[in-house]
């Protein structure tokens, strides 16, 4: 499993998306982890610092888009650059799907956000890499609802 | 009941945290109540579960909704199913018992005619599969994986990989499918297949030769993608499908290091690596400026470099790899530089000279704005340090240390500096000057271990002029330090003070009567000056409690030693006063010492001279370089030597004793030494001898504490040789923690075994500590060695031990290694 979890946090540390692929975290641990990670990442300067931090036995790859931090935790041996690109891929999909995505879209449509995530990642691995296929798929599923 | 939207709005409207809590509590209570209604309709259930998910994202408790999720997903409506699966994946994980209720729904849905529903079920299984679910449902996945529906096929590949991860026995089920799947040209399927290959290779040794045969196929795919030109579906700013390229490269790397990989395959791989890198390099220069666009290309290059240095690659390819890293290092992009430093750390053991060439850039990164990069650069700097560049690099490291604000990092730097300069110092003078400068800039972050190392070095120094230089230098720095403290509120330098005090006591006569330079002015070293420094240090309140205790004990010894060096009656009287003032100290260690020293102080000159003579130089301990990098951190392995060191839980005094009694190399534990409050300024060798005297007859003292242990009936034999047998007895297994006792028994009672060591390694996911031992020898008086092991890990995991026993029998060192996994219980 490459990705342990994916988080989307806003600048105040509020979670907008929490997805755990690694099932070994306990509930209490999860909340502590999130606030820890927020503290760590929000204090970093995005211009002059890299987008990677070693955290416990894993590596955090993150990127800020406006007021939101998109964060993925990966294994130490994994390719950081590739997962950074993958987070960007996720954001691009969101941007097209929500037509210029903003934080409120994610707040009110969090269940859609999860559905999108499930089309891109599965069990902590990257599943689909064609934007068009994912967007078509999402449109079809929305019709079924 | 209100809609999801109005609930979210209500939460957002809350002005204070208390307001928000009350909204959340109210909603949570009403959801709970509604779930109790046996006639709850699916629409209301759906709304409630969606609210529950919102609570989940907020980090609230949601476990009470687990069964409701399962009810929702068993509904025939797609909208219900979709939300039901979504919620199940979030609110449940593989550790929940309700998961067994899911088996039937998953089984049905994976056979559903609607591919969307099959997709939902697959996705759910892939996210929360438990070993039980894996065993129950693998046949469904096995069927789907051969479908022509690409959407399901790619999912099935990843789910299969996940099931194998949960139950490695399933590898053989899916292995036959790989050969056919790899023929597929679709990118998403290939992405899934590479993952499947990786996991099968990892868990199933027997499959490896079969998988290695796939190398030509993977190379062909990689070549096709890398040279395909523009692919609208998979293009990332001019690079064709970087994700798949990275994944194929990773898989190839894994397979190509296998011994079954033929040289023809390696040659092919060498070719394709050259091709891929040159391809991206040329497109990178075309694409030009934007750094985000380069990221995708760099991710592939980075993976290529990793592969180049992992496999047996041509010399030319290795040069290409190092050059690529050099290019990475010279970019402005921090991410790229970070990965380059990371990669260089692995390259250094393979191509040390090539890494040396980038020395200037690496040193430059020490000044980077990003702490992650600075840390990497620091570690790399120590890695490339050698006889030729030590002067240059140590100067940079000292500058770094001076400017460093990260106090956690300093003990690492000081330890590494000491190790490196012990190893490569060009001459003794440089060596001492470096150590002294280090004490000056970072004296508060030097472990006790390192300090005693420095003292030992001074004792070993044969050159009297140099020794004089050292003593004079530390004294002048200490005096400067004291003066500075009056102006600033900076902390005193503990390490420097301690070394100075010790030097004065031991070698004070070398500099007394001479001159030293303090802040550019020449100052005469008089008895008064030394007394003033001692007084100042005694009154300095900037040290921590434990530092004060160590420093004062050192000062007392120095005071005593000076009493035979000073000439002036008044100064000697002052020394006596210092001793007597400390005989009322609150700390028992200081008090005892002060009173004992007073006795010596009062005894006749001749006796004193003999007692207070110079200490002989102690033998030096070999030190191993430390690592900052979690990747290269040593395996969880606890070594037991002597009477059981290594366990961090032992008390201070224990540590001290163990350290002294130890006759083999002790695992480097710099932290343990730091809290040795009762470190004595006497020579280490002396102490060794004294304390060993106490234990002169170790068999006696040990047998009184360790009653011969009768092997418990439940113990499981694990290993037996002609001399000894080892057995394990499980004591308690619960909640992710197991306590096991190991018994080592000699085969025949006459065998005399000494220096017994039991080294045990556990899988990376578990942690092992060895808490106690009953001795390290077997003879007529001690027939059994008992050790208590504690293993902590994930609940349900099987305990596997790799054990190495090492001992001396009949003057012969014997080593045996064996694996043990015979416990019935799991964690």
PDB file of C-alpha atoms in Angstrom, chain B residues 158-338:
ATOM      1  CA  UNK B 158      -5.809  -3.641  -7.354  1.00  0.00           C
ATOM      2  CA  UNK B 159      -8.316  -5.480  -5.169  1.00  0.00           C
ATOM      3  CA  UNK B 160      -6.496  -8.742  -5.863  1.00  0.00           C
ATOM      4  CA  UNK B 161      -3.265  -7.059  -4.758  1.00  0.00           C
ATOM      5  CA  UNK B 162      -4.976  -5.906  -1.583  1.00  0.00           C
ATOM      6  CA  UNK B 163      -6.333  -9.382  -0.835  1.00  0.00           C
ATOM      7  CA  UNK B 164      -2.859 -10.855  -1.241  1.00  0.00           C
ATOM      8  CA  UNK B 165      -1.555  -8.210   1.117  1.00  0.00           C
ATOM      9  CA  UNK B 166      -4.094  -9.412   3.676  1.00  0.00           C
ATOM     10  CA  UNK B 167      -3.583 -13.104   3.053  1.00  0.00           C
ATOM     11  CA  UNK B 168      -0.303 -13.997   1.305  1.00  0.00           C
ATOM     12  CA  UNK B 169      -1.571 -17.506   0.559  1.00  0.00           C
ATOM     13  CA  UNK B 170      -3.787 -16.015  -2.136  1.00  0.00           C
ATOM     14  CA  UNK B 171      -0.717 -15.129  -4.226  1.00  0.00           C
ATOM     15  CA  UNK B 172      -0.805 -18.519  -5.919  1.00  0.00           C
ATOM     16  CA  UNK B 173      -4.430 -17.972  -6.963  1.00  0.00           C
ATOM     17  CA  UNK B 174      -3.671 -14.779  -8.827  1.00  0.00           C
ATOM     18  CA  UNK B 175      -0.194 -15.567 -10.120  1.00  0.00           C
ATOM     19  CA  UNK B 176      -1.458 -17.535 -13.180  1.00  0.00           C
ATOM     20  CA  UNK B 177      -3.566 -14.531 -14.202  1.00  0.00           C
ATOM     21  CA  UNK B 178      -0.630 -12.163 -14.423  1.00  0.00           C
ATOM     22  CA  UNK B 179       0.797 -13.614 -17.636  1.00  0.00           C
ATOM     23  CA  UNK B 180      -2.419 -12.853 -19.462  1.00  0.00           C
ATOM     24  CA  UNK B 181      -3.057  -9.489 -17.832  1.00  0.00           C
ATOM     25  CA  UNK B 182       0.357  -8.186 -18.797  1.00  0.00           C
ATOM     26  CA  UNK B 183      -0.601  -8.501 -22.470  1.00  0.00           C
ATOM     27  CA  UNK B 184      -3.199  -5.779 -21.962  1.00  0.00           C
ATOM     28  CA  UNK B 185      -2.159  -2.465 -23.423  1.00  0.00           C
ATOM     29  CA  UNK B 186      -4.547  -0.277 -21.448  1.00  0.00           C
ATOM     30  CA  UNK B 187      -2.793   2.009 -19.070  1.00  0.00           C
ATOM     31  CA  UNK B 188      -5.086   1.624 -16.114  1.00  0.00           C
ATOM     32  CA  UNK B 189      -5.000  -2.164 -16.330  1.00  0.00           C
ATOM     33  CA  UNK B 190      -1.227  -2.096 -16.550  1.00  0.00           C
ATOM     34  CA  UNK B 191      -1.057   0.128 -13.506  1.00  0.00           C
ATOM     35  CA  UNK B 192      -3.055  -2.463 -11.584  1.00  0.00           C
ATOM     36  CA  UNK B 193      -0.957  -5.342 -12.921  1.00  0.00           C
ATOM     37  CA  UNK B 194       2.316  -3.758 -11.867  1.00  0.00           C
ATOM     38  CA  UNK B 195       0.960  -3.444  -8.356  1.00  0.00           C
ATOM     39  CA  UNK B 196      -0.167  -7.054  -8.472  1.00  0.00           C
ATOM     40  CA  UNK B 197       3.297  -8.171  -9.585  1.00  0.00           C
ATOM     41  CA  UNK B 198       4.948  -6.171  -6.820  1.00  0.00           C
ATOM     42  CA  UNK B 199       2.868  -7.666  -4.046  1.00  0.00           C
ATOM     43  CA  UNK B 200       3.122 -11.240  -5.308  1.00  0.00           C
ATOM     44  CA  UNK B 201       6.877 -10.839  -5.599  1.00  0.00           C
ATOM     45  CA  UNK B 202       7.042  -9.519  -2.061  1.00  0.00           C
ATOM     46  CA  UNK B 203       5.034 -12.223  -0.334  1.00  0.00           C
ATOM     47  CA  UNK B 204       5.583 -15.346  -2.392  1.00  0.00           C
ATOM     48  CA  UNK B 205       9.162 -16.542  -2.813  1.00  0.00           C
ATOM     49  CA  UNK B 206       8.192 -19.380  -5.125  1.00  0.00           C
ATOM     50  CA  UNK B 207       6.568 -17.044  -7.602  1.00  0.00           C
ATOM     51  CA  UNK B 208       9.718 -15.021  -8.140  1.00  0.00           C
ATOM     52  CA  UNK B 209      11.273 -16.969 -11.039  1.00  0.00           C
ATOM     53  CA  UNK B 210       7.940 -16.790 -12.898  1.00  0.00           C
ATOM     54  CA  UNK B 211       7.638 -13.058 -12.339  1.00  0.00           C
ATOM     55  CA  UNK B 212      11.223 -12.347 -13.379  1.00  0.00           C
ATOM     56  CA  UNK B 213      10.328 -13.787 -16.785  1.00  0.00           C
ATOM     57  CA  UNK B 214       7.966 -10.854 -17.259  1.00  0.00           C
ATOM     58  CA  UNK B 215      10.826  -8.367 -17.456  1.00  0.00           C
ATOM     59  CA  UNK B 216      10.918  -8.231 -21.297  1.00  0.00           C
ATOM     60  CA  UNK B 217       7.157  -7.546 -21.396  1.00  0.00           C
ATOM     61  CA  UNK B 218       7.438  -4.729 -18.877  1.00  0.00           C
ATOM     62  CA  UNK B 219      10.372  -3.250 -20.756  1.00  0.00           C
ATOM     63  CA  UNK B 220       8.374  -3.347 -23.968  1.00  0.00           C
ATOM     64  CA  UNK B 221       5.489  -1.507 -22.331  1.00  0.00           C
ATOM     65  CA  UNK B 222       7.799   1.089 -20.860  1.00  0.00           C
ATOM     66  CA  UNK B 223       9.468   1.642 -24.207  1.00  0.00           C
ATOM     67  CA  UNK B 224       6.156   1.974 -25.948  1.00  0.00           C
ATOM     68  CA  UNK B 225       4.860   4.564 -23.511  1.00  0.00           C
ATOM     69  CA  UNK B 226       8.063   6.535 -23.274  1.00  0.00           C
ATOM     70  CA  UNK B 227       8.420   6.890 -27.022  1.00  0.00           C
ATOM     71  CA  UNK B 228       4.767   7.111 -27.974  1.00  0.00           C
ATOM     72  CA  UNK B 229       4.609  10.841 -28.436  1.00  0.00           C
ATOM     73  CA  UNK B 230       1.504  12.769 -27.468  1.00  0.00           C
ATOM     74  CA  UNK B 231      -1.262  10.743 -25.785  1.00  0.00           C
ATOM     75  CA  UNK B 232      -4.172  13.048 -25.032  1.00  0.00           C
ATOM     76  CA  UNK B 233      -5.658  10.802 -22.353  1.00  0.00           C
ATOM     77  CA  UNK B 234      -2.501  10.326 -20.367  1.00  0.00           C
ATOM     78  CA  UNK B 235      -0.482  13.408 -21.026  1.00  0.00           C
ATOM     79  CA  UNK B 236       0.868  15.416 -18.105  1.00  0.00           C
ATOM     80  CA  UNK B 237       2.367  18.579 -19.528  1.00  0.00           C
ATOM     81  CA  UNK B 238       4.192  16.844 -22.342  1.00  0.00           C
ATOM     82  CA  UNK B 239       5.079  13.674 -20.471  1.00  0.00           C
ATOM     83  CA  UNK B 240       3.201  10.481 -21.331  1.00  0.00           C
ATOM     84  CA  UNK B 241       1.673   8.919 -18.300  1.00  0.00           C
ATOM     85  CA  UNK B 242       4.322   9.537 -15.628  1.00  0.00           C
ATOM     86  CA  UNK B 243       2.391   7.492 -13.062  1.00  0.00           C
ATOM     87  CA  UNK B 244       2.508   4.326 -15.104  1.00  0.00           C
ATOM     88  CA  UNK B 245       6.136   4.876 -16.112  1.00  0.00           C
ATOM     89  CA  UNK B 246       7.108   5.262 -12.469  1.00  0.00           C
ATOM     90  CA  UNK B 247       5.192   2.166 -11.474  1.00  0.00           C
ATOM     91  CA  UNK B 248       6.702   0.041 -14.242  1.00  0.00           C
ATOM     92  CA  UNK B 249      10.196   1.260 -13.335  1.00  0.00           C
ATOM     93  CA  UNK B 250       9.607   0.403  -9.699  1.00  0.00           C
ATOM     94  CA  UNK B 251       8.441  -3.066 -10.643  1.00  0.00           C
ATOM     95  CA  UNK B 252      11.382  -3.588 -12.973  1.00  0.00           C
ATOM     96  CA  UNK B 253      13.776  -2.552 -10.255  1.00  0.00           C
ATOM     97  CA  UNK B 254      12.272  -5.104  -7.937  1.00  0.00           C
ATOM     98  CA  UNK B 255      12.525  -7.912 -10.485  1.00  0.00           C
ATOM     99  CA  UNK B 256      15.950  -7.003 -11.846  1.00  0.00           C
ATOM    100  CA  UNK B 257      17.725  -7.317  -8.522  1.00  0.00           C
ATOM    101  CA  UNK B 258      16.488 -10.898  -8.265  1.00  0.00           C
ATOM    102  CA  UNK B 259      19.216 -13.460  -8.782  1.00  0.00           C
ATOM    103  CA  UNK B 260      17.158 -15.133 -11.495  1.00  0.00           C
ATOM    104  CA  UNK B 261      17.359 -12.056 -13.692  1.00  0.00           C
ATOM    105  CA  UNK B 262      19.479 -12.924 -16.726  1.00  0.00           C
ATOM    106  CA  UNK B 263      22.252 -10.717 -18.066  1.00  0.00           C
ATOM    107  CA  UNK B 264      20.348 -10.314 -21.320  1.00  0.00           C
ATOM    108  CA  UNK B 265      17.433  -8.875 -19.385  1.00  0.00           C
ATOM    109  CA  UNK B 266      19.745  -6.551 -17.508  1.00  0.00           C
ATOM    110  CA  UNK B 267      21.219  -5.349 -20.752  1.00  0.00           C
ATOM    111  CA  UNK B 268      17.761  -4.610 -22.085  1.00  0.00           C
ATOM    112  CA  UNK B 269      16.925  -2.758 -18.926  1.00  0.00           C
ATOM    113  CA  UNK B 270      20.114  -0.719 -19.212  1.00  0.00           C
ATOM    114  CA  UNK B 271      19.105   0.252 -22.717  1.00  0.00           C
ATOM    115  CA  UNK B 272      15.605   1.266 -21.819  1.00  0.00           C
ATOM    116  CA  UNK B 273      16.818   3.325 -18.874  1.00  0.00           C
ATOM    117  CA  UNK B 274      19.141   5.239 -21.169  1.00  0.00           C
ATOM    118  CA  UNK B 275      16.318   5.726 -23.613  1.00  0.00           C
ATOM    119  CA  UNK B 276      13.778   6.902 -21.040  1.00  0.00           C
ATOM    120  CA  UNK B 277      16.130   9.371 -19.417  1.00  0.00           C
ATOM    121  CA  UNK B 278      17.359  10.899 -22.649  1.00  0.00           C
ATOM    122  CA  UNK B 279      13.778  11.116 -23.852  1.00  0.00           C
ATOM    123  CA  UNK B 280      12.654  13.125 -20.841  1.00  0.00           C
ATOM    124  CA  UNK B 281      15.774  15.227 -20.803  1.00  0.00           C
ATOM    125  CA  UNK B 282      15.104  16.374 -24.335  1.00  0.00           C
ATOM    126  CA  UNK B 283      11.415  17.031 -23.723  1.00  0.00           C
ATOM    127  CA  UNK B 284      12.293  18.883 -20.531  1.00  0.00           C
ATOM    128  CA  UNK B 285      14.426  21.325 -22.377  1.00  0.00           C
ATOM    129  CA  UNK B 286      11.660  21.724 -24.955  1.00  0.00           C
ATOM    130  CA  UNK B 287       8.964  22.319 -22.379  1.00  0.00           C
ATOM    131  CA  UNK B 288      11.135  25.031 -20.941  1.00  0.00           C
ATOM    132  CA  UNK B 289      10.285  27.004 -17.922  1.00  0.00           C
ATOM    133  CA  UNK B 290       7.315  26.075 -15.728  1.00  0.00           C
ATOM    134  CA  UNK B 291       8.514  24.117 -12.724  1.00  0.00           C
ATOM    135  CA  UNK B 292       5.211  22.321 -12.190  1.00  0.00           C
ATOM    136  CA  UNK B 293       5.512  20.909 -15.676  1.00  0.00           C
ATOM    137  CA  UNK B 294       8.926  19.570 -14.871  1.00  0.00           C
ATOM    138  CA  UNK B 295       7.682  17.719 -11.842  1.00  0.00           C
ATOM    139  CA  UNK B 296       6.201  14.853 -13.831  1.00  0.00           C
ATOM    140  CA  UNK B 297       9.386  14.434 -15.846  1.00  0.00           C
ATOM    141  CA  UNK B 298      11.515  14.589 -12.756  1.00  0.00           C
ATOM    142  CA  UNK B 299       9.438  11.947 -11.033  1.00  0.00           C
ATOM    143  CA  UNK B 300      10.377   9.541 -13.836  1.00  0.00           C
ATOM    144  CA  UNK B 301      14.019  10.600 -13.867  1.00  0.00           C
ATOM    145  CA  UNK B 302      14.165  10.130 -10.117  1.00  0.00           C
ATOM    146  CA  UNK B 303      12.746   6.629 -10.451  1.00  0.00           C
ATOM    147  CA  UNK B 304      15.297   5.904 -13.200  1.00  0.00           C
ATOM    148  CA  UNK B 305      18.160   7.047 -10.997  1.00  0.00           C
ATOM    149  CA  UNK B 306      16.944   4.865  -8.141  1.00  0.00           C
ATOM    150  CA  UNK B 307      16.812   1.953 -10.543  1.00  0.00           C
ATOM    151  CA  UNK B 308      20.248   2.645 -12.003  1.00  0.00           C
ATOM    152  CA  UNK B 309      21.833   2.396  -8.592  1.00  0.00           C
ATOM    153  CA  UNK B 310      19.785  -0.557  -7.414  1.00  0.00           C
ATOM    154  CA  UNK B 311      20.468  -2.891 -10.323  1.00  0.00           C
ATOM    155  CA  UNK B 312      23.728  -3.938 -11.914  1.00  0.00           C
ATOM    156  CA  UNK B 313      24.041  -1.177 -14.415  1.00  0.00           C
ATOM    157  CA  UNK B 314      26.808  -0.135 -16.819  1.00  0.00           C
ATOM    158  CA  UNK B 315      29.420   2.297 -15.666  1.00  0.00           C
ATOM    159  CA  UNK B 316      28.233   4.798 -18.260  1.00  0.00           C
ATOM    160  CA  UNK B 317      24.711   4.559 -16.927  1.00  0.00           C
ATOM    161  CA  UNK B 318      25.937   5.147 -13.391  1.00  0.00           C
ATOM    162  CA  UNK B 319      27.733   8.259 -14.531  1.00  0.00           C
ATOM    163  CA  UNK B 320      24.547   9.364 -16.230  1.00  0.00           C
ATOM    164  CA  UNK B 321      22.690   8.798 -12.943  1.00  0.00           C
ATOM    165  CA  UNK B 322      25.117  10.831 -10.888  1.00  0.00           C
ATOM    166  CA  UNK B 323      25.045  13.607 -13.458  1.00  0.00           C
ATOM    167  CA  UNK B 324      21.266  13.651 -13.331  1.00  0.00           C
ATOM    168  CA  UNK B 325      21.404  14.035  -9.568  1.00  0.00           C
ATOM    169  CA  UNK B 326      23.918  16.828 -10.032  1.00  0.00           C
ATOM    170  CA  UNK B 327      21.427  18.568 -12.288  1.00  0.00           C
ATOM    171  CA  UNK B 328      18.682  17.999  -9.723  1.00  0.00           C
ATOM    172  CA  UNK B 329      20.864  19.565  -7.048  1.00  0.00           C
ATOM    173  CA  UNK B 330      21.496  22.663  -9.091  1.00  0.00           C
ATOM    174  CA  UNK B 331      17.829  23.472  -9.696  1.00  0.00           C
ATOM    175  CA  UNK B 332      15.949  26.056  -7.688  1.00  0.00           C
ATOM    176  CA  UNK B 333      13.075  23.685  -7.045  1.00  0.00           C
ATOM    177  CA  UNK B 334      13.261  22.534  -3.437  1.00  0.00           C
ATOM    178  CA  UNK B 335      11.384  19.330  -4.085  1.00  0.00           C
ATOM    179  CA  UNK B 336      13.845  18.246  -6.710  1.00  0.00           C
ATOM    180  CA  UNK B 337      16.795  19.079  -4.513  1.00  0.00           C
ATOM    181  CA  UNK B 338      15.248  17.189  -1.643  1.00  0.00           C
TER     182      UNK B 338
END
